[in-house]
Coordinates of C-alpha atoms in Angstrom, one line a residue:
X206 CA -49.9 -12.4 -110.1
X207 CA -49.7 -9.3 -112.2
X208 CA -51.3 -9.2 -115.7
X209 CA -48.8 -8.9 -118.3
X210 CA -48.8 -5.8 -120.1
X211 CA -51.4 -5.9 -123.0
X212 CA -52.9 -9.0 -121.7
X213 CA -56.3 -9.6 -120.6
X214 CA -57.4 -8.6 -117.0
X215 CA -60.7 -9.3 -115.3
X216 CA -62.5 -6.0 -115.3
X217 CA -66.0 -4.9 -115.3
X218 CA -69.3 -4.7 -113.3
X219 CA -69.4 -8.6 -112.6
X220 CA -66.1 -8.5 -111.1
X221 CA -67.4 -6.6 -107.9
X222 CA -71.1 -8.1 -108.1
X223 CA -70.1 -11.7 -108.3
X224 CA -67.7 -12.4 -105.7
X225 CA -68.5 -15.5 -103.4
X226 CA -66.2 -16.5 -100.7
X227 CA -63.3 -14.7 -102.3
X228 CA -63.9 -15.8 -106.0
X229 CA -65.7 -14.6 -108.8
X230 CA -68.7 -15.9 -110.7
X231 CA -68.8 -15.9 -114.4
X232 CA -72.0 -14.1 -115.9
X233 CA -73.2 -17.0 -117.7
X234 CA -73.4 -20.7 -117.0
X235 CA -71.7 -23.1 -119.6
X236 CA -75.5 -24.2 -120.3
X237 CA -76.6 -20.7 -120.9
X238 CA -73.5 -19.6 -123.0
X239 CA -74.1 -22.5 -125.3
X240 CA -77.7 -21.8 -125.7
X241 CA -76.7 -18.2 -126.7
X242 CA -74.0 -19.6 -129.2
X243 CA -76.2 -22.1 -130.7
X244 CA -79.3 -19.7 -131.0
X245 CA -77.9 -16.0 -131.6
X246 CA -77.9 -15.1 -135.4
X247 CA -76.0 -11.7 -134.7
X248 CA -72.4 -11.4 -133.6
X249 CA -71.8 -10.5 -129.8
X250 CA -69.1 -10.0 -127.4
X251 CA -68.9 -12.1 -124.1
X252 CA -67.1 -10.3 -121.4
X253 CA -65.9 -11.5 -118.0
X254 CA -66.0 -15.0 -119.1
X255 CA -62.2 -16.1 -119.4
X256 CA -60.7 -14.3 -116.4
X257 CA -59.5 -17.4 -115.0
X258 CA -58.0 -19.0 -118.0
X259 CA -54.2 -19.5 -117.9
X260 CA -54.3 -18.6 -121.6
X261 CA -55.0 -15.0 -120.7
X262 CA -51.4 -14.4 -120.2
X263 CA -50.4 -15.7 -123.4
X264 CA -48.6 -12.5 -124.6
X265 CA -46.3 -12.7 -127.6
X266 CA -43.5 -12.6 -125.1
X267 CA -44.5 -15.4 -123.1
X268 CA -45.2 -17.4 -126.3
X269 CA -41.8 -16.6 -127.4
X270 CA -40.5 -18.5 -124.4
X271 CA -42.6 -21.3 -124.5
X272 CA -41.9 -21.8 -128.1
X273 CA -38.4 -20.8 -127.9
X274 CA -36.4 -21.6 -131.2
X275 CA -39.4 -23.0 -132.9
X276 CA -39.9 -21.5 -136.5
X277 CA -43.3 -20.7 -137.7
X278 CA -44.5 -19.2 -140.8
X279 CA -45.3 -15.5 -141.0
X280 CA -47.3 -13.9 -144.0
X281 CA -46.0 -10.4 -145.1
X282 CA -48.1 -8.0 -146.6
X283 CA -47.9 -4.3 -147.5
X284 CA -49.3 -1.7 -145.2
X285 CA -51.8 0.9 -146.7
X286 CA -51.3 4.6 -146.4
X287 CA -53.6 7.4 -146.8
X288 CA -51.9 8.2 -150.3
X289 CA -51.6 4.5 -151.2
X290 CA -54.8 2.8 -150.5
X291 CA -55.4 -0.1 -153.0
X292 CA -58.9 -1.1 -153.9
X293 CA -57.8 -4.7 -154.5
X294 CA -58.0 -7.1 -151.6
X295 CA -54.6 -8.3 -150.4
X296 CA -55.1 -12.1 -150.8
X297 CA -52.6 -14.7 -149.5
X298 CA -51.8 -15.6 -152.8
X299 CA -50.2 -12.2 -153.2
X300 CA -48.3 -12.0 -150.0
X301 CA -44.8 -13.2 -149.2
X302 CA -43.9 -15.6 -146.4
X303 CA -41.1 -15.7 -143.9
X304 CA -40.0 -18.6 -141.6
X305 CA -38.8 -17.2 -138.1
X306 CA -39.2 -17.6 -134.6
X307 CA -41.5 -15.5 -132.3
X308 CA -38.3 -13.9 -130.7
X309 CA -37.1 -12.9 -134.4
X310 CA -40.7 -11.4 -135.1
X311 CA -40.5 -9.3 -131.8
X312 CA -37.1 -8.0 -132.6
X313 CA -38.2 -6.9 -136.0
X314 CA -41.4 -5.3 -134.6
X315 CA -39.4 -3.5 -131.9
X316 CA -36.2 -2.6 -133.3
X317 CA -37.1 -1.0 -136.8
X318 CA -33.7 -0.2 -138.0
X319 CA -30.5 -2.3 -139.1
X320 CA -32.0 -5.7 -138.3
X321 CA -30.7 -8.8 -139.7
X322 CA -32.2 -12.3 -140.1
X323 CA -35.4 -13.3 -141.6
X324 CA -37.1 -10.2 -141.8
X325 CA -34.2 -8.2 -143.0
X326 CA -35.7 -7.7 -146.5
X327 CA -39.1 -6.2 -145.0
X328 CA -39.0 -2.5 -144.1
X329 CA -41.3 -2.3 -140.9
X330 CA -42.7 0.9 -141.8
X331 CA -43.9 -0.7 -145.0
X332 CA -44.9 -4.3 -144.1
X333 CA -46.8 -6.1 -141.7
X334 CA -46.4 -9.7 -140.5
X335 CA -49.1 -12.4 -139.6
X336 CA -48.7 -15.7 -138.0
X337 CA -52.0 -16.7 -138.9
X338 CA -54.0 -20.3 -138.7
X339 CA -51.5 -21.8 -136.4
X340 CA -53.3 -24.9 -135.1
X341 CA -52.3 -25.9 -131.6
X342 CA -51.8 -29.5 -132.5
X343 CA -49.0 -28.7 -134.7
X344 CA -47.7 -25.6 -132.8
X345 CA -47.5 -27.3 -129.4
X346 CA -47.1 -30.8 -130.6
X347 CA -44.5 -31.6 -127.9
X348 CA -46.2 -29.6 -125.1
X349 CA -49.7 -30.9 -125.3
X350 CA -50.3 -30.0 -121.4
X351 CA -50.6 -26.5 -122.8
X352 CA -53.9 -27.4 -124.4
X353 CA -55.6 -27.2 -120.8
X354 CA -54.8 -23.4 -120.8
X355 CA -57.8 -22.7 -123.3
X356 CA -61.2 -23.6 -121.4
X357 CA -63.9 -23.6 -124.2
X358 CA -66.1 -25.8 -121.9
X359 CA -66.9 -22.6 -120.1
X360 CA -69.3 -21.9 -123.2
X361 CA -70.9 -25.2 -123.0
X362 CA -68.4 -27.4 -125.0
X363 CA -67.3 -30.2 -122.5
X364 CA -63.7 -31.4 -123.3
X365 CA -62.9 -28.5 -125.9
X366 CA -59.8 -27.1 -125.3
X367 CA -56.5 -26.0 -127.0
X368 CA -56.4 -29.1 -129.2
X369 CA -59.4 -27.7 -131.0
X370 CA -57.9 -24.0 -131.4
X371 CA -56.0 -22.0 -133.5
X372 CA -53.4 -19.3 -132.6
X373 CA -52.9 -15.8 -134.3
X374 CA -50.2 -13.5 -133.8
X375 CA -49.9 -10.2 -135.9
X376 CA -48.3 -6.8 -136.2
X377 CA -50.0 -3.5 -136.7
X378 CA -52.0 -3.5 -140.0
X379 CA -51.8 -7.3 -140.3
X380 CA -55.4 -8.6 -141.7
X381 CA -57.4 -11.4 -142.9
X382 CA -59.2 -10.4 -146.3
X383 CA -63.0 -10.5 -146.2
X384 CA -64.4 -14.0 -146.3
X385 CA -66.9 -16.4 -144.8
X386 CA -66.2 -19.5 -143.2
X387 CA -68.2 -22.7 -144.8
X388 CA -68.5 -24.7 -141.7
X389 CA -69.6 -23.8 -138.1
X390 CA -69.5 -20.7 -136.1
X391 CA -66.5 -19.0 -134.5
X392 CA -65.4 -18.0 -130.9
X393 CA -62.5 -15.8 -130.9
X394 CA -60.6 -14.9 -127.4
X395 CA -58.6 -11.6 -127.7
X396 CA -55.5 -12.2 -125.6
X397 CA -53.1 -9.1 -126.4
X398 CA -53.7 -6.1 -128.4
X399 CA -56.9 -5.1 -130.3
X400 CA -58.4 -6.2 -133.6
X401 CA -61.2 -4.4 -135.5
X402 CA -63.8 -6.5 -137.2
X403 CA -65.9 -5.6 -139.9
X404 CA -68.8 -8.0 -140.3
X405 CA -71.5 -8.5 -142.8
X406 CA -74.7 -10.8 -142.4
X407 CA -75.2 -13.9 -144.7
X408 CA -78.0 -12.4 -146.6
X409 CA -75.6 -9.8 -147.8
X410 CA -73.7 -12.3 -149.6
X411 CA -74.8 -11.2 -153.1
X412 CA -73.4 -7.5 -152.3
X413 CA -69.9 -9.1 -151.3
X414 CA -69.2 -10.4 -154.8
X415 CA -68.2 -13.9 -153.5
X416 CA -65.5 -15.7 -155.2
X417 CA -63.5 -19.0 -154.8
X418 CA -60.4 -17.9 -156.3
X419 CA -58.0 -18.0 -154.5
X420 CA -59.3 -21.3 -153.5
X421 CA -59.3 -22.6 -150.1
X422 CA -61.7 -25.4 -148.7
X423 CA -64.2 -23.8 -146.3
X424 CA -63.5 -20.1 -147.4
X425 CA -65.4 -18.0 -149.6
X426 CA -63.6 -14.8 -150.3
X427 CA -64.9 -11.4 -151.3
X428 CA -63.8 -9.4 -154.4
X429 CA -64.3 -6.3 -152.7
X430 CA -61.6 -4.4 -150.6
X431 CA -64.2 -3.7 -147.8
X432 CA -61.9 -1.0 -146.1
X433 CA -61.4 0.8 -149.4
X434 CA -64.1 -0.4 -152.0
X435 CA -64.3 0.1 -155.7
X436 CA -67.8 1.2 -156.0
X437 CA -67.6 1.6 -159.7
X438 CA -66.7 -2.0 -159.9
X439 CA -68.8 -3.4 -157.2
X440 CA -71.9 -0.8 -156.8
X441 CA -73.9 -3.5 -154.9
X442 CA -71.5 -3.5 -152.1
X443 CA -73.2 0.0 -150.9
X444 CA -76.2 -2.2 -149.8
X445 CA -74.1 -4.4 -147.6
X446 CA -74.8 -3.7 -143.9
X447 CA -71.7 -3.4 -142.1
X448 CA -71.1 -4.2 -138.5
X449 CA -67.9 -2.8 -136.9
X450 CA -66.5 -3.7 -133.4
X451 CA -63.0 -3.4 -132.0
X452 CA -62.3 -6.5 -129.8
X453 CA -60.2 -5.7 -126.7
X454 CA -58.2 -8.2 -124.5
X455 CA -60.3 -10.5 -122.2
X456 CA -63.3 -10.3 -124.5
X457 CA -64.6 -13.3 -126.5
X458 CA -66.4 -12.6 -130.0
X459 CA -69.2 -14.8 -131.0
X460 CA -69.1 -14.9 -135.0
X461 CA -72.5 -16.8 -136.2
X462 CA -72.5 -19.1 -139.1
X463 CA -71.8 -17.5 -142.6
X464 CA -71.2 -14.3 -141.4
X465 CA -68.6 -12.3 -143.6
X466 CA -65.6 -10.8 -141.8
X467 CA -62.4 -8.7 -142.4
X468 CA -60.4 -8.6 -139.4
X469 CA -57.3 -6.1 -138.9
X470 CA -54.8 -5.8 -136.1
X471 CA -55.0 -2.2 -134.7
X472 CA -52.1 -2.5 -132.1
X473 CA -48.4 -3.1 -132.5
X474 CA -48.6 -6.7 -131.3
X475 CA -52.0 -8.9 -131.2
X476 CA -52.5 -12.4 -130.0
X477 CA -55.8 -14.1 -130.5
X478 CA -57.1 -17.7 -130.0
X479 CA -60.2 -19.1 -131.8
X480 CA -62.1 -22.3 -132.0
X481 CA -64.6 -23.1 -134.8
X482 CA -67.7 -24.9 -133.5
X483 CA -69.4 -27.6 -135.6
X484 CA -73.1 -27.1 -136.4
X485 CA -75.5 -29.5 -137.9
X486 CA -75.7 -27.6 -141.2
X487 CA -72.2 -28.5 -141.8
X488 CA -73.3 -31.9 -143.2
X489 CA -74.7 -30.3 -146.3
X490 CA -71.8 -27.5 -146.5
X491 CA -69.4 -30.4 -146.9
X492 CA -71.4 -31.7 -150.0
X493 CA -71.0 -28.0 -151.3
X494 CA -67.4 -27.8 -150.6
X495 CA -66.8 -31.1 -152.5
X496 CA -68.7 -29.8 -155.5
X497 CA -66.6 -26.6 -155.4
X498 CA -63.4 -28.5 -155.0
X499 CA -64.2 -30.7 -158.2
X500 CA -65.0 -27.9 -160.4
X501 CA -62.2 -25.5 -159.3
X502 CA -59.6 -28.5 -159.7
X503 CA -61.1 -29.5 -163.0
X504 CA -61.0 -26.2 -164.6
X505 CA -57.8 -24.6 -163.2
X506 CA -55.6 -27.7 -163.2
X507 CA -56.6 -28.2 -166.9
X508 CA -55.8 -24.4 -167.5
X509 CA -52.1 -24.5 -166.2
X510 CA -51.2 -27.3 -163.9
X511 CA -47.9 -25.9 -163.2
X512 CA -49.1 -22.5 -162.1
X513 CA -51.0 -23.1 -158.9
X514 CA -49.9 -19.9 -157.0
X515 CA -52.3 -17.6 -159.0
X516 CA -55.5 -19.5 -157.7
X517 CA -54.6 -22.0 -154.9
X518 CA -54.3 -20.6 -151.5
X519 CA -50.9 -21.4 -149.7
X520 CA -53.0 -23.2 -147.0
X521 CA -54.2 -25.8 -149.7
X522 CA -50.8 -26.8 -151.0
X523 CA -50.7 -30.5 -150.6
X524 CA -53.9 -30.9 -148.9
X525 CA -55.8 -32.3 -151.8
X526 CA -54.3 -35.6 -152.3
X527 CA -51.8 -34.7 -155.0
X528 CA -48.4 -33.2 -154.4
X529 CA -49.1 -29.4 -154.6
X530 CA -51.8 -29.9 -157.0
X531 CA -49.4 -30.4 -159.6
X532 CA -51.5 -32.3 -162.2
X533 CA -49.3 -32.4 -165.1
X534 CA -51.2 -34.4 -167.6
X535 CA -54.8 -35.4 -168.8
X536 CA -54.5 -38.8 -167.0
X537 CA -53.7 -37.1 -163.8
X538 CA -56.5 -34.6 -164.2
X539 CA -58.7 -37.5 -164.8
X540 CA -57.4 -39.3 -161.8
X541 CA -58.3 -36.0 -159.8
X542 CA -61.8 -35.9 -161.2
X543 CA -62.6 -39.6 -160.3
X544 CA -61.1 -38.9 -156.7
X545 CA -63.2 -36.0 -156.1
X546 CA -66.5 -37.6 -157.4
X547 CA -65.7 -40.3 -155.0
X548 CA -65.3 -37.6 -152.4
X549 CA -68.5 -36.0 -153.2
X550 CA -70.4 -39.4 -153.3
X551 CA -69.3 -40.1 -149.7
X552 CA -70.3 -36.7 -148.5
X553 CA -73.7 -37.2 -149.9
X554 CA -74.0 -40.8 -148.4
X555 CA -72.9 -39.3 -145.1
X556 CA -75.3 -36.7 -145.1
X557 CA -78.0 -39.1 -146.4
X558 CA -77.3 -41.4 -143.4
X559 CA -77.7 -38.5 -141.1
X560 CA -81.1 -37.6 -142.4
X561 CA -82.2 -41.2 -142.1
X562 CA -81.3 -41.2 -138.6
X563 CA -83.7 -38.5 -137.9
X564 CA -81.3 -35.6 -138.0
X565 CA -82.3 -32.0 -139.2
X566 CA -83.5 -32.4 -142.9
X567 CA -86.7 -33.8 -144.3
X568 CA -87.4 -35.2 -147.9
X569 CA -89.6 -32.4 -148.8
X570 CA -87.3 -29.6 -147.8
X571 CA -86.0 -28.8 -151.4
X572 CA -87.6 -26.0 -153.5
X573 CA -84.9 -25.4 -156.2
X574 CA -86.9 -22.3 -157.4
X575 CA -86.5 -20.3 -154.2
X576 CA -83.2 -19.5 -152.7
X577 CA -84.5 -19.6 -149.1
X578 CA -85.0 -22.0 -146.2
X579 CA -88.6 -23.9 -145.9
X580 CA -90.5 -21.9 -143.1
X581 CA -90.9 -24.0 -140.1
X582 CA -94.5 -24.1 -138.7
X583 CA -96.5 -25.0 -135.4
X584 CA -94.9 -25.6 -131.9
X585 CA -91.4 -26.0 -133.6
X586 CA -91.5 -22.3 -134.7
X587 CA -93.0 -21.1 -131.5
X588 CA -90.2 -22.8 -129.4
X589 CA -87.4 -21.3 -131.6
X590 CA -88.8 -17.8 -131.5
X591 CA -89.1 -18.4 -127.6
X592 CA -85.5 -19.3 -127.5
X593 CA -84.3 -16.3 -129.6
X594 CA -86.4 -13.8 -127.3
X595 CA -84.8 -15.4 -124.2
X596 CA -81.3 -15.0 -125.8
X597 CA -81.9 -11.6 -127.0
X598 CA -82.9 -10.7 -123.3
X599 CA -79.4 -11.7 -122.1
X600 CA -77.7 -8.5 -123.6
X601 CA -76.3 -6.4 -121.0
X602 CA -72.9 -5.5 -119.8
X603 CA -71.6 -9.0 -120.2
X604 CA -72.9 -9.7 -123.7
X605 CA -72.6 -6.9 -126.2
X606 CA -74.4 -7.0 -129.5
X607 CA -72.5 -5.9 -132.3
X608 CA -74.6 -3.4 -134.1
X609 CA -74.9 -2.1 -137.6
X610 CA -72.6 0.9 -138.5
X611 CA -74.1 4.0 -140.0
X612 CA -70.8 5.1 -141.2
X613 CA -70.1 5.4 -144.9
X614 CA -67.4 3.6 -146.7
X615 CA -63.9 5.3 -146.2
X616 CA -63.7 5.6 -150.1
X617 CA -66.6 8.0 -149.7
X618 CA -65.5 9.9 -146.5
X619 CA -61.5 9.2 -146.4
X620 CA -61.7 7.9 -142.9
X621 CA -61.6 4.6 -140.8
X622 CA -64.7 2.8 -139.5
X623 CA -65.7 3.1 -135.9
X624 CA -68.5 1.2 -134.2
X625 CA -71.8 3.0 -134.2
X626 CA -72.9 2.7 -130.6
X627 CA -75.8 5.2 -130.9
X628 CA -78.4 2.2 -130.7
X629 CA -76.9 0.7 -127.4
X630 CA -78.5 1.7 -124.1
X631 CA -77.3 0.1 -120.8
X632 CA -79.4 -1.8 -118.4
X633 CA -81.7 1.1 -117.8
X634 CA -83.3 1.3 -121.1
X635 CA -82.5 -2.1 -122.5
X636 CA -82.6 -1.1 -126.1
X637 CA -79.7 -2.6 -128.5
X638 CA -80.9 -1.5 -132.0
X639 CA -82.4 -4.0 -134.5
X640 CA -81.3 -7.5 -133.7
X641 CA -80.7 -10.4 -136.1
X642 CA -83.3 -12.8 -134.6
X643 CA -85.9 -12.5 -137.3
X644 CA -86.7 -15.5 -139.7
X645 CA -83.8 -16.4 -142.0
X646 CA -86.2 -17.1 -144.7
X647 CA -87.6 -13.7 -144.7
X648 CA -83.8 -12.0 -144.7
X649 CA -83.1 -14.5 -147.6
X650 CA -86.0 -13.6 -149.6
X651 CA -84.9 -10.0 -150.0
X652 CA -81.5 -10.9 -151.5
X653 CA -82.7 -13.5 -154.1
X654 CA -83.0 -10.9 -156.8
X655 CA -79.5 -9.6 -155.7
X656 CA -78.1 -12.9 -156.0
X657 CA -79.1 -13.2 -159.7
X658 CA -78.1 -9.6 -160.4
X659 CA -74.7 -10.2 -158.8
X660 CA -74.1 -13.3 -161.0
X661 CA -75.4 -11.4 -163.9
X662 CA -73.2 -8.6 -163.1
X663 CA -70.0 -10.9 -163.2
X664 CA -71.3 -12.1 -166.4
X665 CA -71.6 -8.4 -168.0
X666 CA -68.2 -7.5 -166.6
X667 CA -66.8 -10.8 -168.3
X668 CA -68.4 -9.6 -171.7
X669 CA -66.7 -6.1 -171.3
X670 CA -63.3 -8.1 -171.2
X671 CA -61.5 -9.2 -174.3
X672 CA -62.3 -12.9 -173.1
X673 CA -64.1 -15.1 -170.7
X674 CA -61.5 -16.6 -167.9
X675 CA -62.0 -19.6 -166.1
X676 CA -62.4 -17.4 -163.1
X677 CA -65.2 -15.9 -164.5
X678 CA -67.0 -19.3 -165.1
X679 CA -66.2 -20.3 -161.6
X680 CA -67.7 -17.3 -160.0
X681 CA -71.0 -18.4 -161.6
X682 CA -70.6 -22.3 -161.3
X683 CA -69.5 -22.2 -157.5
X684 CA -71.4 -19.1 -156.3
X685 CA -72.6 -20.1 -153.0
X686 CA -76.1 -20.1 -154.0
X687 CA -75.6 -22.3 -156.9
X688 CA -73.6 -25.0 -154.9
X689 CA -76.3 -24.9 -152.2
X690 CA -78.9 -25.8 -154.8
X691 CA -76.7 -28.5 -156.4
X692 CA -76.1 -30.1 -152.9
X693 CA -79.7 -30.2 -152.1
X694 CA -80.4 -31.9 -155.3
X695 CA -77.7 -34.6 -155.0
X696 CA -79.0 -35.2 -151.3
X697 CA -82.7 -35.3 -152.2
X698 CA -81.9 -37.5 -155.3
X699 CA -80.5 -40.4 -153.2
X700 CA -83.6 -40.3 -150.8
X701 CA -86.0 -40.9 -153.7

């Protein structure tokens, strides 16, 4: 069968080297792939792992036939130009939305003049369209057999397929603002077109100026427009270590836990499939998210219960347990706080039960005066380091590390980022630059002062304004490092 234009094809060294009885052998067994995913602390690209997936043929054209007539929601954003670049992130709360079929999207994307239909008000030369966060279970609710076209079991997760996956379809320039995901790690399969990923390590969080406005559970946004940063307003961003890579069809990107990412479509049509993999650390993260939800709800709904568009991400509307978060009275606001306190309690109890069952946390883990993890000692630490070394040794033509970029921000040099491959050497030299396999507590200790400095910087900016807004207060109260400490205190308190 011929590969559709723009779709993934099986190419590369392993194609010729791995042939057995007319077939092809994947470079990693499911067990080895899972070991890499669960141990590696640096983004990396898997190659030659999905050549036999039926989903490799899922071009936008193919999907328009499978989903013929089905309306889906497209997010509409403004394209940036060389003369009109903005230093403000284009959050989802500032975008417009269109209900349309994929056929209508493709017609708008190809025929740029005189188009009618749902996209008629959007000049293709000025706007991009993005069908993002489309969960398979909703999108293919009457075509569940299609779930089997995605085979995450090849990465060591038996039974995981399209049911636990999300689809993304975008036009040139469509992007997701810079954010980190509170839960799990991420596997992203690029099907059609290319996407450029800008990634930043977790320890650089203070330099990204985190915010929970707009609010979305499990997403922490950056105030910085990372492709055109305002360095006068966000000077610490210059210290952030950017990793840039362009993901091509047939490749799978691994994004470790809490890595920041900004993702942009760089081809006329792009299709991606991803799945978030649950991790043990998610138990505490759920307590942190419950704390954040309570504080955001209490402050923002009391401020203006009828104006949620400015602070609530569209993905969250109707998901909290109250219609569109429309809490129109003090009684309802009190009800919301009671509801969330119960929710927090349930998460703390759930996490505590897991602890008592011998899972990953210990009673003496907490040190509220240090924003770092307790150092492991003895044989456990040696075992972990051995695993990390073995994983790092897997790099090669079928597992490419995403390396730090040495390029300056475009606001300083007037261009677009490209990946810096100077540190990458093939199998002969086996040198891949400085890998993120060092102890997390050592990395975190270097950013403690920056965390405090970033919070203080937010406070200083608030003082320069005519008043302190609820957003200013929330930036301090629900700073990721603050909610981490509060969650640890709550969990430890129940264990005393």
